Tab-separated table of C-alpha atoms and ligand atoms in Angstrom:
chain	number	residue	atom	x	y	z
A	1061	MET	CA	0.000	0.000	0.000
A	1062	PRO	CA	1.483	3.432	-0.919
A	1063	LYS	CA	2.383	5.480	2.127
A	1064	TYR	CA	0.535	8.648	3.079
A	1065	ILE	CA	2.276	11.322	5.137
A	1066	PRO	CA	-0.434	12.729	7.434
A	1067	GLU	CA	-1.417	16.402	7.327
A	1068	PRO	CA	0.755	18.543	9.655
A	1069	PHE	CA	-2.333	20.615	10.522
A	1070	ARG	CA	-5.847	20.102	11.755
A	1071	ILE	CA	-8.974	21.597	10.253
A	1072	LYS	CA	-10.876	24.376	12.002
A	1073	VAL	CA	-12.894	25.914	9.184
A	1074	VAL	CA	-14.623	23.800	6.563
A	1075	GLU	CA	-16.204	24.539	3.208
A	1076	THR	CA	-18.993	22.214	2.124
A	1077	ILE	CA	-18.548	20.524	-1.238
A	1078	LYS	CA	-21.434	18.694	-2.841
A	1079	LYS	CA	-21.652	15.694	-5.076
A	1080	THR	CA	-23.897	16.035	-8.063
A	1081	ASP	CA	-25.451	13.053	-9.829
A	1082	ARG	CA	-24.446	11.805	-13.237
A	1083	ALA	CA	-27.592	13.028	-15.007
A	1084	GLU	CA	-27.018	16.534	-13.653
A	1085	ARG	CA	-23.378	16.493	-14.736
A	1086	GLU	CA	-24.373	15.327	-18.198
A	1087	GLU	CA	-26.604	18.402	-18.519
A	1088	ILE	CA	-23.903	20.709	-17.064
A	1089	LEU	CA	-21.366	19.429	-19.584
A	1090	LYS	CA	-23.775	20.017	-22.445
A	1091	GLN	CA	-24.336	23.593	-21.273
A	1092	ALA	CA	-20.580	24.077	-20.842
A	1093	GLY	CA	-19.798	22.981	-24.388
A	1094	TYR	CA	-17.732	20.114	-22.910
A	1095	ASN	CA	-15.179	22.661	-21.752
A	1096	ILE	CA	-14.400	22.305	-18.043
A	1097	PHE	CA	-13.451	26.000	-17.775
A	1098	ASN	CA	-17.169	26.734	-18.286
A	1099	ILE	CA	-18.378	24.539	-15.401
A	1100	PRO	CA	-19.553	26.446	-12.281
A	1101	SER	CA	-17.161	25.488	-9.475
A	1102	GLU	CA	-20.109	24.689	-7.190
A	1103	LYS	CA	-20.879	21.802	-9.503
A	1104	VAL	CA	-17.403	20.332	-9.028
A	1105	TYR	CA	-16.828	17.829	-6.231
A	1106	ILE	CA	-13.021	17.771	-6.271
A	1107	ASP	CA	-11.325	20.567	-8.189
A	1108	LEU	CA	-7.849	19.723	-9.478
A	1109	LEU	CA	-7.857	22.301	-12.279
A	1110	THR	CA	-4.869	24.153	-10.839
A	1111	ASP	CA	-2.706	24.712	-7.765
A	1112	SER	CA	-2.631	28.445	-8.523
A	1113	GLY	CA	-4.380	30.647	-5.977
A	1114	THR	CA	-6.413	27.673	-4.749
A	1115	GLY	CA	-4.505	26.968	-1.527
A	1116	ALA	CA	-5.949	27.221	1.972
A	1117	MET	CA	-4.500	30.042	4.078
A	1118	SER	CA	-3.553	29.258	7.672
A	1119	ASP	CA	-5.040	30.775	10.838
A	1120	ASN	CA	-1.811	32.779	11.009
A	1121	GLN	CA	-2.343	34.200	7.511
A	1122	TRP	CA	-6.004	35.005	8.218
A	1123	ALA	CA	-4.934	36.742	11.412
A	1124	GLY	CA	-2.489	38.749	9.302
A	1125	ILE	CA	-5.328	39.751	6.975
A	1126	GLN	CA	-6.944	41.481	9.973
A	1127	THR	CA	-3.837	43.607	10.431
A	1128	GLY	CA	-4.118	45.034	6.916
A	1129	ASP	CA	-3.061	48.693	6.826
A	1130	GLU	CA	-4.822	50.132	3.794
A	1131	SER	CA	-2.908	53.407	3.600
A	1132	TYR	CA	-1.992	54.343	0.053
A	1133	ALA	CA	1.744	54.744	0.576
A	1134	HIS	CA	4.125	52.636	2.636
A	1135	CYS	CA	1.626	50.762	4.772
A	1136	ARG	CA	3.010	48.627	7.577
A	1137	ASN	CA	2.370	45.374	5.695
A	1138	TRP	CA	4.612	46.526	2.859
A	1139	TYR	CA	7.566	46.545	5.250
A	1140	HIS	CA	6.721	43.003	6.384
A	1141	PHE	CA	6.418	41.903	2.760
A	1142	GLU	CA	9.671	43.551	1.694
A	1143	GLN	CA	11.493	42.121	4.706
A	1144	ALA	CA	10.121	38.601	4.101
A	1145	VAL	CA	11.228	38.569	0.451
A	1146	GLN	CA	14.590	40.200	1.145
A	1147	SER	CA	15.556	37.903	3.990
A	1148	MET	CA	14.419	34.811	2.102
A	1149	THR	CA	16.151	35.636	-1.201
A	1150	GLY	CA	18.947	38.022	-0.228
A	1151	LEU	CA	17.804	40.179	-3.180
A	1152	LYS	CA	17.685	43.950	-2.650
A	1153	TYR	CA	14.827	45.516	-4.550
A	1154	ILE	CA	11.262	44.251	-4.389
A	1155	ILE	CA	8.374	45.108	-6.735
A	1156	PRO	CA	4.956	43.829	-5.601
A	1157	THR	CA	2.475	42.775	-8.314
A	1158	HIS	CA	-0.955	41.179	-8.226
A	1159	GLN	CA	0.173	38.093	-10.186
A	1160	GLY	CA	3.348	36.569	-11.540
A	1161	ARG	CA	2.580	37.517	-15.148
A	1162	VAL	CA	2.651	41.222	-14.315
A	1163	ALA	CA	6.177	40.839	-12.979
A	1164	GLU	CA	7.018	39.149	-16.300
A	1165	ASN	CA	5.359	41.950	-18.261
A	1166	ILE	CA	7.317	44.645	-16.382
A	1167	LEU	CA	10.597	42.775	-16.781
A	1168	PHE	CA	10.351	41.913	-20.462
A	1169	SER	CA	8.783	45.176	-21.635
A	1170	THR	CA	11.796	46.925	-20.051
A	1171	ILE	CA	14.829	44.752	-20.869
A	1172	LEU	CA	13.837	42.937	-24.058
A	1173	LYS	CA	14.362	44.239	-27.586
A	1174	LYS	CA	12.962	42.757	-30.769
A	1175	GLY	CA	14.780	39.619	-31.922
A	1176	MET	CA	16.449	38.892	-28.574
A	1177	PHE	CA	16.548	35.376	-27.090
A	1178	VAL	CA	15.497	34.261	-23.618
A	1179	PRO	CA	16.645	30.745	-22.634
A	1180	ASN	CA	14.829	28.810	-19.901
A	1181	ASN	CA	14.559	25.144	-18.914
A	1182	ASN	CA	10.907	25.385	-20.030
A	1183	HIS	CA	9.032	28.640	-20.312
A	1184	PHE	CA	5.642	28.723	-18.631
A	1185	ASP	CA	2.810	29.906	-20.953
A	1186	THR	CA	2.626	33.443	-19.553
A	1187	THR	CA	6.410	33.860	-19.641
A	1188	ARG	CA	6.479	32.720	-23.247
A	1189	ALA	CA	3.556	35.031	-24.106
A	1190	ASN	CA	5.229	38.056	-22.489
A	1191	ILE	CA	8.484	37.392	-24.356
A	1192	LEU	CA	6.674	36.969	-27.687
A	1193	ALA	CA	4.560	40.087	-27.072
A	1194	ASN	CA	7.788	42.092	-26.784
A	1195	GLY	CA	9.279	40.649	-29.971
A	1196	GLY	CA	11.579	38.203	-28.178
A	1197	ILE	CA	12.262	34.537	-28.860
A	1198	PRO	CA	11.718	32.071	-25.982
A	1199	LEU	CA	14.024	29.027	-25.971
A	1200	ASP	CA	13.392	25.805	-24.017
A	1201	LEU	CA	16.676	24.131	-23.069
A	1202	VAL	CA	15.684	21.431	-20.580
A	1203	ILE	CA	17.876	18.277	-20.506
A	1204	ASP	CA	16.767	15.411	-22.783
A	1205	GLU	CA	15.732	13.288	-19.778
A	1206	GLY	CA	13.206	16.027	-18.957
A	1207	LYS	CA	11.345	15.307	-22.195
A	1208	ASP	CA	11.053	11.554	-21.681
A	1209	PRO	CA	7.857	10.722	-19.747
A	1210	GLN	CA	9.149	7.355	-18.483
A	1211	LYS	CA	12.773	8.047	-17.689
A	1212	TYR	CA	13.789	8.456	-14.054
A	1213	HIS	CA	16.090	11.357	-13.289
A	1214	PRO	CA	16.178	13.042	-9.870
A	1215	PHE	CA	16.281	16.518	-11.429
A	1216	LYS	CA	14.359	16.376	-14.677
A	1217	GLY	CA	13.971	20.161	-14.641
A	1218	ASN	CA	17.706	20.759	-15.149
A	1219	MET	CA	18.922	23.010	-17.941
A	1220	ASP	CA	21.132	21.517	-20.653
A	1221	ILE	CA	24.388	23.399	-20.037
A	1222	GLY	CA	25.844	22.536	-23.450
A	1223	LYS	CA	22.782	23.920	-25.212
A	1224	LEU	CA	22.902	27.099	-23.135
A	1225	GLU	CA	26.549	27.652	-24.071
A	1226	SER	CA	25.739	27.077	-27.759
A	1227	VAL	CA	22.921	29.632	-27.650
A	1228	LEU	CA	25.184	32.217	-26.034
A	1229	ASN	CA	28.026	31.496	-28.474
A	1230	GLU	CA	25.735	31.582	-31.475
A	1231	HIS	CA	23.706	34.688	-30.695
A	1232	GLY	CA	26.143	36.541	-28.455
A	1233	PRO	CA	25.445	37.791	-24.932
A	1234	LYS	CA	24.187	41.129	-26.281
A	1235	ASN	CA	21.176	39.338	-27.735
A	1236	VAL	CA	20.411	37.444	-24.542
A	1237	PRO	CA	19.261	40.010	-21.935
A	1238	VAL	CA	18.554	37.377	-19.273
A	1239	VAL	CA	18.665	33.612	-18.688
A	1240	PHE	CA	15.780	32.070	-16.759
A	1241	ILE	CA	15.435	28.902	-14.687
A	1242	THR	CA	11.911	27.870	-13.716
A	1243	ILE	CA	11.793	26.169	-10.292
A	1244	THR	CA	10.184	23.726	-10.279
A	1245	ASN	CA	9.811	23.258	-14.033
A	1246	ASN	CA	6.029	23.615	-14.335
A	1247	SER	CA	5.683	22.997	-18.082
A	1248	GLY	CA	7.958	19.970	-17.719
A	1249	GLY	CA	5.733	18.347	-15.062
A	1250	GLY	CA	6.721	20.199	-11.880
A	1251	GLN	CA	10.197	18.646	-11.982
A	1252	PRO	CA	12.972	20.061	-9.783
A	1253	VAL	CA	16.296	21.669	-10.685
A	1254	SER	CA	19.410	20.672	-8.723
A	1255	MET	CA	21.652	23.103	-6.863
A	1256	GLU	CA	24.546	21.842	-8.962
A	1257	ASN	CA	22.695	22.729	-12.160
A	1258	ILE	CA	21.807	26.192	-10.843
A	1259	ARG	CA	25.489	26.713	-10.011
A	1260	GLN	CA	26.550	25.552	-13.484
A	1261	VAL	CA	24.091	27.887	-15.184
A	1262	ARG	CA	25.429	30.690	-12.967
A	1263	ASP	CA	28.976	29.918	-14.143
A	1264	VAL	CA	27.947	30.084	-17.799
A	1265	CYS	CA	26.085	33.369	-17.193
A	1266	ASP	CA	29.167	34.804	-15.448
A	1267	ARG	CA	31.414	33.805	-18.324
A	1268	PHE	CA	29.158	35.577	-20.824
A	1269	GLY	CA	28.170	38.442	-18.539
A	1270	VAL	CA	24.429	37.709	-18.698
A	1271	PRO	CA	22.081	38.046	-15.701
A	1272	LEU	CA	20.264	34.996	-14.315
A	1273	PHE	CA	16.679	35.058	-13.007
A	1274	PHE	CA	14.431	32.462	-11.395
A	1275	ASP	CA	10.815	31.985	-12.270
A	1276	ALA	CA	10.471	31.169	-8.586
A	1277	CYS	CA	6.803	30.110	-8.248
A	1278	ARG	CA	7.584	26.765	-6.584
A	1279	PHE	CA	10.918	27.551	-4.938
A	1280	ALA	CA	10.002	25.771	-1.694
A	1281	GLU	CA	8.974	22.529	-3.386
A	1282	ASN	CA	12.219	22.709	-5.377
A	1283	ALA	CA	14.233	23.175	-2.177
A	1284	TYR	CA	12.526	20.135	-0.642
A	1285	PHE	CA	13.552	17.954	-3.601
A	1286	ILE	CA	17.141	19.204	-3.260
A	1287	LYS	CA	17.118	18.247	0.405
A	1288	GLN	CA	15.728	14.793	-0.408
A	1289	ARG	CA	17.776	13.972	-3.490
A	1290	GLU	CA	20.998	15.954	-3.750
A	1291	VAL	CA	24.220	14.890	-2.069
A	1292	GLY	CA	25.300	17.312	0.652
A	1293	TYR	CA	21.892	18.809	1.427
A	1294	SER	CA	20.121	16.271	3.634
A	1295	SER	CA	21.149	17.983	6.865
A	1296	LYS	CA	20.562	21.550	5.675
A	1297	SER	CA	17.340	23.330	6.605
A	1298	ILE	CA	14.874	24.367	3.884
A	1299	PRO	CA	15.452	28.127	4.494
A	1300	GLU	CA	19.215	27.512	4.156
A	1301	ILE	CA	18.712	25.688	0.861
A	1302	VAL	CA	16.319	28.393	-0.378
A	1303	HIS	CA	18.845	31.061	0.538
A	1304	GLU	CA	21.618	29.282	-1.322
A	1305	MET	CA	19.417	28.800	-4.411
A	1306	PHE	CA	18.676	32.523	-4.567
A	1307	SER	CA	22.313	33.444	-3.908
A	1308	TYR	CA	23.103	32.380	-7.485
A	1309	VAL	CA	20.577	34.652	-9.225
A	1310	ASP	CA	20.345	38.352	-10.008
A	1311	GLY	CA	16.603	38.406	-9.621
A	1312	CYS	CA	13.328	36.522	-9.829
A	1313	THR	CA	9.706	36.761	-10.848
A	1314	MET	CA	7.194	35.045	-8.606
A	1315	SER	CA	3.543	34.125	-8.521
A	1316	ALA	CA	2.618	34.127	-4.828
A	1317	LYS	CA	-0.454	32.075	-5.781
A	1318	LYS	CA	1.811	29.025	-5.722
A	1319	ASP	CA	4.401	28.647	-2.959
A	1320	ALA	CA	3.335	31.712	-0.944
A	1321	ILE	CA	-0.013	29.904	-0.417
A	1322	VAL	CA	-2.201	32.959	-1.036
A	1323	ASN	CA	-5.178	33.450	-3.323
A	1324	ILE	CA	-3.705	36.460	-5.123
A	1325	GLY	CA	-0.262	38.066	-5.281
A	1326	GLY	CA	3.154	38.145	-6.895
A	1327	PHE	CA	6.415	40.037	-7.030
A	1328	MET	CA	9.725	40.657	-8.701
A	1329	ALA	CA	13.008	40.899	-6.791
A	1330	PHE	CA	16.418	41.920	-8.177
A	1331	ASN	CA	19.808	43.462	-7.394
A	1332	ASN	CA	20.520	45.797	-10.320
A	1333	PRO	CA	19.836	49.379	-9.109
A	1334	ASN	CA	19.547	50.632	-12.713
A	1335	LEU	CA	16.364	48.613	-13.156
A	1336	LEU	CA	14.579	50.144	-10.171
A	1337	ASP	CA	13.355	53.354	-11.835
A	1338	PRO	CA	12.086	51.845	-15.098
A	1339	PHE	CA	10.391	48.984	-13.214
A	1340	ARG	CA	8.699	51.371	-10.774
A	1341	GLU	CA	7.465	53.630	-13.545
A	1342	LYS	CA	5.979	50.710	-15.420
A	1343	LEU	CA	4.501	49.410	-12.153
A	1344	ILE	CA	2.727	52.707	-11.486
A	1345	GLN	CA	1.421	52.685	-15.045
A	1346	ILE	CA	-0.128	49.215	-14.920
A	1347	GLU	CA	-0.495	48.181	-11.232
A	1348	GLY	CA	-0.069	50.822	-8.557
A	1349	PHE	CA	2.289	52.673	-6.237
A	1350	PRO	CA	5.557	50.774	-5.535
A	1351	SER	CA	4.642	49.881	-1.954
A	1352	TYR	CA	1.501	47.973	-2.894
A	1353	GLY	CA	1.653	47.041	-6.604
A	1354	GLY	CA	-1.740	45.584	-7.411
A	1355	LEU	CA	-2.433	44.383	-3.885
A	1356	ALA	CA	-4.239	45.480	-0.729
A	1357	GLY	CA	-2.208	45.872	2.465
A	1358	ARG	CA	-3.834	42.730	3.854
A	1359	ASP	CA	-2.749	40.718	0.795
A	1360	LEU	CA	0.863	41.806	1.314
A	1361	GLU	CA	0.678	40.521	4.882
A	1362	ALA	CA	-0.702	37.137	3.796
A	1363	VAL	CA	2.173	36.732	1.325
A	1364	ALA	CA	4.783	37.703	3.927
A	1365	ARG	CA	3.468	35.009	6.279
A	1366	GLY	CA	2.868	32.432	3.554
A	1367	LEU	CA	6.461	32.586	2.313
A	1368	ILE	CA	7.639	31.514	5.751
A	1369	GLU	CA	5.032	28.760	6.168
A	1370	ALA	CA	5.863	27.285	2.755
A	1371	GLN	CA	9.419	26.615	3.956
A	1372	ASP	CA	8.254	24.415	6.831
A	1373	GLU	CA	9.701	20.980	6.245
A	1374	ASP	CA	6.746	19.053	7.693
A	1375	TYR	CA	4.421	20.942	5.371
A	1376	LEU	CA	6.627	20.203	2.346
A	1377	ALA	CA	6.939	16.503	3.221
A	1378	TYR	CA	3.136	16.265	3.350
A	1379	ARG	CA	2.719	18.414	0.220
A	1380	VAL	CA	5.150	16.589	-2.055
A	1381	GLY	CA	4.073	13.342	-0.366
A	1382	GLN	CA	0.447	13.921	-1.445
A	1383	VAL	CA	1.478	14.189	-5.079
A	1384	LYS	CA	3.541	11.013	-4.815
A	1385	TYR	CA	0.724	9.195	-2.996
A	1386	LEU	CA	-1.784	9.971	-5.746
A	1387	GLY	CA	0.779	8.990	-8.384
A	1388	ASP	CA	1.539	5.694	-6.609
A	1389	LEU	CA	-2.156	4.809	-6.299
A	1390	LEU	CA	-2.710	5.452	-10.003
A	1391	GLU	CA	0.360	3.509	-10.999
A	1392	LYS	CA	-0.737	0.577	-8.866
A	1393	GLY	CA	-4.009	0.635	-10.791
A	1394	GLY	CA	-2.117	0.453	-14.078
A	1395	VAL	CA	-2.790	4.059	-15.134
A	1396	PRO	CA	0.025	5.478	-17.319
A	1397	ILE	CA	1.457	8.561	-15.590
A	1398	LEU	CA	4.524	10.746	-16.030
A	1399	LYS	CA	7.369	9.628	-13.800
A	1400	PRO	CA	8.688	10.497	-11.335
A	1401	THR	CA	5.846	12.638	-9.948
A	1402	GLY	CA	6.833	16.269	-9.428
A	1403	GLY	CA	5.970	18.840	-6.783
A	1404	HIS	CA	2.417	19.962	-7.485
A	1405	ALA	CA	0.586	17.659	-9.890
A	1406	VAL	CA	0.198	14.177	-11.334
A	1407	TYR	CA	0.097	13.963	-15.125
A	1408	ILE	CA	-1.722	11.154	-16.924
A	1409	ASN	CA	-0.385	10.152	-20.341
A	1410	ALA	CA	-3.582	10.258	-22.418
A	1411	LEU	CA	-1.926	8.813	-25.533
A	1412	LYS	CA	-1.344	5.617	-23.568
A	1413	PHE	CA	-4.602	5.824	-21.628
A	1414	SER	CA	-6.696	5.978	-24.813
A	1415	PRO	CA	-4.510	4.824	-27.721
A	1416	HIS	CA	-7.677	4.246	-29.769
A	1417	ILE	CA	-8.355	8.005	-29.918
A	1418	SER	CA	-6.235	9.862	-32.485
A	1419	ARG	CA	-4.457	13.161	-31.800
A	1420	ASP	CA	-6.953	15.194	-33.799
A	1421	GLN	CA	-9.776	13.799	-31.639
A	1422	PHE	CA	-8.380	15.147	-28.350
A	1423	PRO	CA	-7.693	12.043	-26.224
A	1424	GLY	CA	-6.755	14.208	-23.221
A	1425	GLN	CA	-9.884	16.319	-23.356
A	1426	SER	CA	-12.009	13.189	-23.700
A	1427	LEU	CA	-10.445	11.829	-20.496
A	1428	VAL	CA	-11.012	15.148	-18.684
A	1429	VAL	CA	-14.659	15.310	-19.723
A	1430	ASN	CA	-15.316	11.668	-18.841
A	1431	LEU	CA	-13.667	12.072	-15.447
A	1432	TYR	CA	-16.042	14.934	-14.640
A	1433	LEU	CA	-19.022	13.070	-16.049
A	1434	GLU	CA	-18.378	9.907	-14.039
A	1435	SER	CA	-17.006	11.350	-10.779
A	1436	GLY	CA	-17.423	15.147	-10.580
A	1437	ILE	CA	-13.643	15.683	-10.608
A	1438	ARG	CA	-12.234	18.615	-12.596
A	1439	ALA	CA	-8.808	18.063	-14.165
A	1440	VAL	CA	-7.299	19.909	-17.127
A	1441	GLU	CA	-6.013	18.901	-20.542
A	1442	VAL	CA	-2.419	19.827	-21.407
A	1443	GLY	CA	-2.180	18.538	-24.951
A	1444	SER	CA	-3.683	18.950	-28.410
A	1445	LEU	CA	-6.509	21.222	-27.332
A	1446	MET	CA	-4.104	23.530	-25.515
A	1447	PHE	CA	-1.087	23.430	-27.828
A	1448	ALA	CA	-1.798	22.034	-31.325
A	1449	GLN	CA	-1.307	24.796	-33.873
A	1450	LYS	CA	-1.595	25.211	-37.584
A	1451	ASP	CA	1.755	25.828	-39.248
A	1452	SER	CA	1.282	29.138	-41.069
A	1453	THR	CA	3.396	28.081	-44.061
A	1454	THR	CA	2.431	24.432	-44.623
A	1455	GLY	CA	-1.107	24.615	-43.218
A	1456	LYS	CA	-0.413	21.352	-41.386
A	1457	ILE	CA	-1.280	20.947	-37.727
A	1458	ARG	CA	1.662	20.575	-35.370
A	1459	TYR	CA	0.957	18.540	-32.228
A	1460	PRO	CA	2.773	18.757	-28.898
A	1461	ASN	CA	4.966	15.781	-27.928
A	1462	LEU	CA	2.432	14.499	-25.436
A	1463	ASP	CA	-1.248	14.638	-24.666
A	1464	LEU	CA	-1.479	14.972	-20.907
A	1465	VAL	CA	-4.174	15.308	-18.284
A	1466	ARG	CA	-3.029	17.234	-15.235
A	1467	LEU	CA	-4.341	16.572	-11.741
A	1468	ALA	CA	-3.004	19.601	-9.851
A	1469	LEU	CA	-3.231	19.537	-6.055
A	1470	PRO	CA	-4.240	22.742	-4.263
A	1471	ARG	CA	-2.118	23.372	-1.152
A	1472	ARG	CA	-3.566	22.216	2.213
A	1473	VAL	CA	-7.047	21.728	0.729
A	1474	TYR	CA	-7.801	18.044	0.153
A	1475	THR	CA	-7.226	15.082	2.449
A	1476	GLY	CA	-5.917	11.587	1.808
A	1477	GLY	CA	-9.540	10.427	1.525
A	1478	HIS	CA	-10.154	12.846	-1.328
A	1479	LEU	CA	-7.062	11.605	-3.132
A	1480	GLU	CA	-8.218	8.000	-2.771
A	1481	TYR	CA	-11.563	8.951	-4.285
A	1482	VAL	CA	-9.724	10.571	-7.214
A	1483	ALA	CA	-7.509	7.524	-7.726
A	1484	GLU	CA	-10.463	5.108	-7.602
A	1485	SER	CA	-12.360	7.239	-10.130
A	1486	VAL	CA	-9.469	7.421	-12.590
A	1487	ILE	CA	-8.752	3.697	-12.249
A	1488	ARG	CA	-12.424	2.850	-12.863
A	1489	LEU	CA	-12.327	4.971	-16.001
A	1490	TYR	CA	-9.108	3.258	-17.061
A	1491	LYS	CA	-10.785	-0.141	-16.798
A	1492	ASN	CA	-13.506	1.112	-19.151
A	1493	ARG	CA	-11.135	3.069	-21.363
A	1494	GLU	CA	-12.266	1.422	-24.594
A	1495	SER	CA	-15.637	3.113	-24.184
A	1496	LEU	CA	-14.085	6.596	-24.240
A	1497	ARG	CA	-14.871	8.445	-27.460
A	1498	GLY	CA	-12.938	11.159	-29.268
A	1499	MET	CA	-14.073	14.773	-29.508
A	1500	ARG	CA	-14.194	17.593	-31.991
A	1501	ILE	CA	-14.183	21.374	-31.692
A	1502	LEU	CA	-17.422	23.028	-32.818
A	1503	ASP	CA	-16.480	26.695	-33.004
A	1504	HIS	CA	-13.106	26.655	-34.651
A	1505	HIS	CA	-10.622	29.431	-34.159
A	1506	ASP	CA	-6.866	29.168	-34.187
A	1507	SER	CA	-6.087	31.202	-31.088
A	1508	PRO	CA	-3.376	29.956	-28.708
A	1509	LEU	CA	-5.974	30.582	-25.977
A	1510	ARG	CA	-8.704	28.471	-27.567
A	1511	HIS	CA	-8.674	25.858	-24.778
A	1512	PHE	CA	-10.246	28.457	-22.449
A	1513	PHE	CA	-13.148	29.203	-24.779
A	1514	ALA	CA	-13.667	26.383	-27.282
A	1515	ARG	CA	-16.947	24.456	-27.337
A	1516	LEU	CA	-16.694	20.776	-28.185
A	1517	SER	CA	-18.797	17.676	-28.650
A	1518	PHE	CA	-18.261	13.918	-28.614
A	1519	LEU	CA	-17.895	12.227	-31.969
B	2179	PLP	C1	1.586	30.435	-12.472
B	2179	PLP	C2	2.888	30.633	-13.082
B	2179	PLP	C3	3.248	31.868	-13.647
B	2179	PLP	C4	2.306	33.031	-13.761
B	2179	PLP	O1	1.807	33.466	-12.541
B	2179	PLP	P1	0.340	34.082	-12.398
B	2179	PLP	O2	0.270	34.475	-10.955
B	2179	PLP	O3	-0.641	33.036	-12.781
B	2179	PLP	O4	0.264	35.277	-13.290
B	2179	PLP	C5	4.533	31.974	-14.163
B	2179	PLP	N1	5.395	30.938	-14.145
B	2179	PLP	C6	5.075	29.752	-13.621
B	2179	PLP	C7	6.081	28.642	-13.615
B	2179	PLP	C8	3.812	29.544	-13.077
B	2179	PLP	O5	3.504	28.347	-12.571
């Protein structure tokens, strides 16, 4: 029996969730155009759509909310926020934003010029979009092991150092304004990056004189993997590991909706004083005054407290343990998943789950829709519906390497019992997989955002 690490908290406020019956869900799906983004959340029993902004705040964070100082300039919570980020990262200047993507927008609209390259292990969608919107070219340089869904590697999020050197040699450091590392590598399955790899990337950046930034959304989960898997770190504390990780970078962007365990928030942190004025001016233009960004004083306080809680080792053992537990249960039931499981989600390989459904008939989306229909669970497709695109020259459709279904776990929200219900539901569906039918899009448009809006039907 897979092992479950018990919750290092007890529950003192509860939110009722209701099961619907199958007939009701059939009607809801029809209304929603078989797109789970259109389903009212009250009609979802277990919601694994995302781990972003869906976490449960602690009593300590809620208490902090009550201390919100809503003065326009330099409220007391700003100082707590600034201090929390500075002491955690060792970075000097802090720009608060309401989400991670605004930090990306401010960064890239300031430092990026048309035709420049930005390497990363794997760019997250919003990072890629912000680079493209500013005329830049995003490059994904994750190691080959990171692209193989079956291969075990302790740090599948690592950057390929040889490829990074080639990019810098080929294009020259002047055309690479920043190198990014995403910790953990979200688009690559929430896989961690080793301290050794971070250090090696730092060395390359030093040699070429290029700054290095983290996309730091899941820094704490990454630190936990380093402690578990990397030689020399087992006796270090999580805050020590976090501090060392950040000591190698010149800055970071962060969505606090992930490892700061808040429902809204983000920031950018950096050391270069020349960037402070342009960043602040852009911030005032699109978010707000530099001591609150797009946030209320109370939100700043919740982030300051959440950053500390996320580095608690018992919490991280339970958190990463939950993902592994769900993965182990599914694997035991024969369900094809991406291995090893990462820090925040389990990914089902839909091409193996439903090999009888072809790529153009959305095997991942079919699995997502059937999982809701049968069990009231909301997952999300990360495959053909999200990424397939028409090649503008040949007119042919290019498919992503994999068709995945992501089961993302909100932080501190669901119990082991919920996860067992999810595993049983997926396994039951797997046993009946031959009955799953393919799908087609009804209202066709070739937007990269079509997965949010498209209406579909079964074939
Ligand atoms: C969520 C996320 C972002 C964007 O953050 P938002 O708060 O959603 O704007 C950027 N990078 C990664 C890796 C993320 O997971």
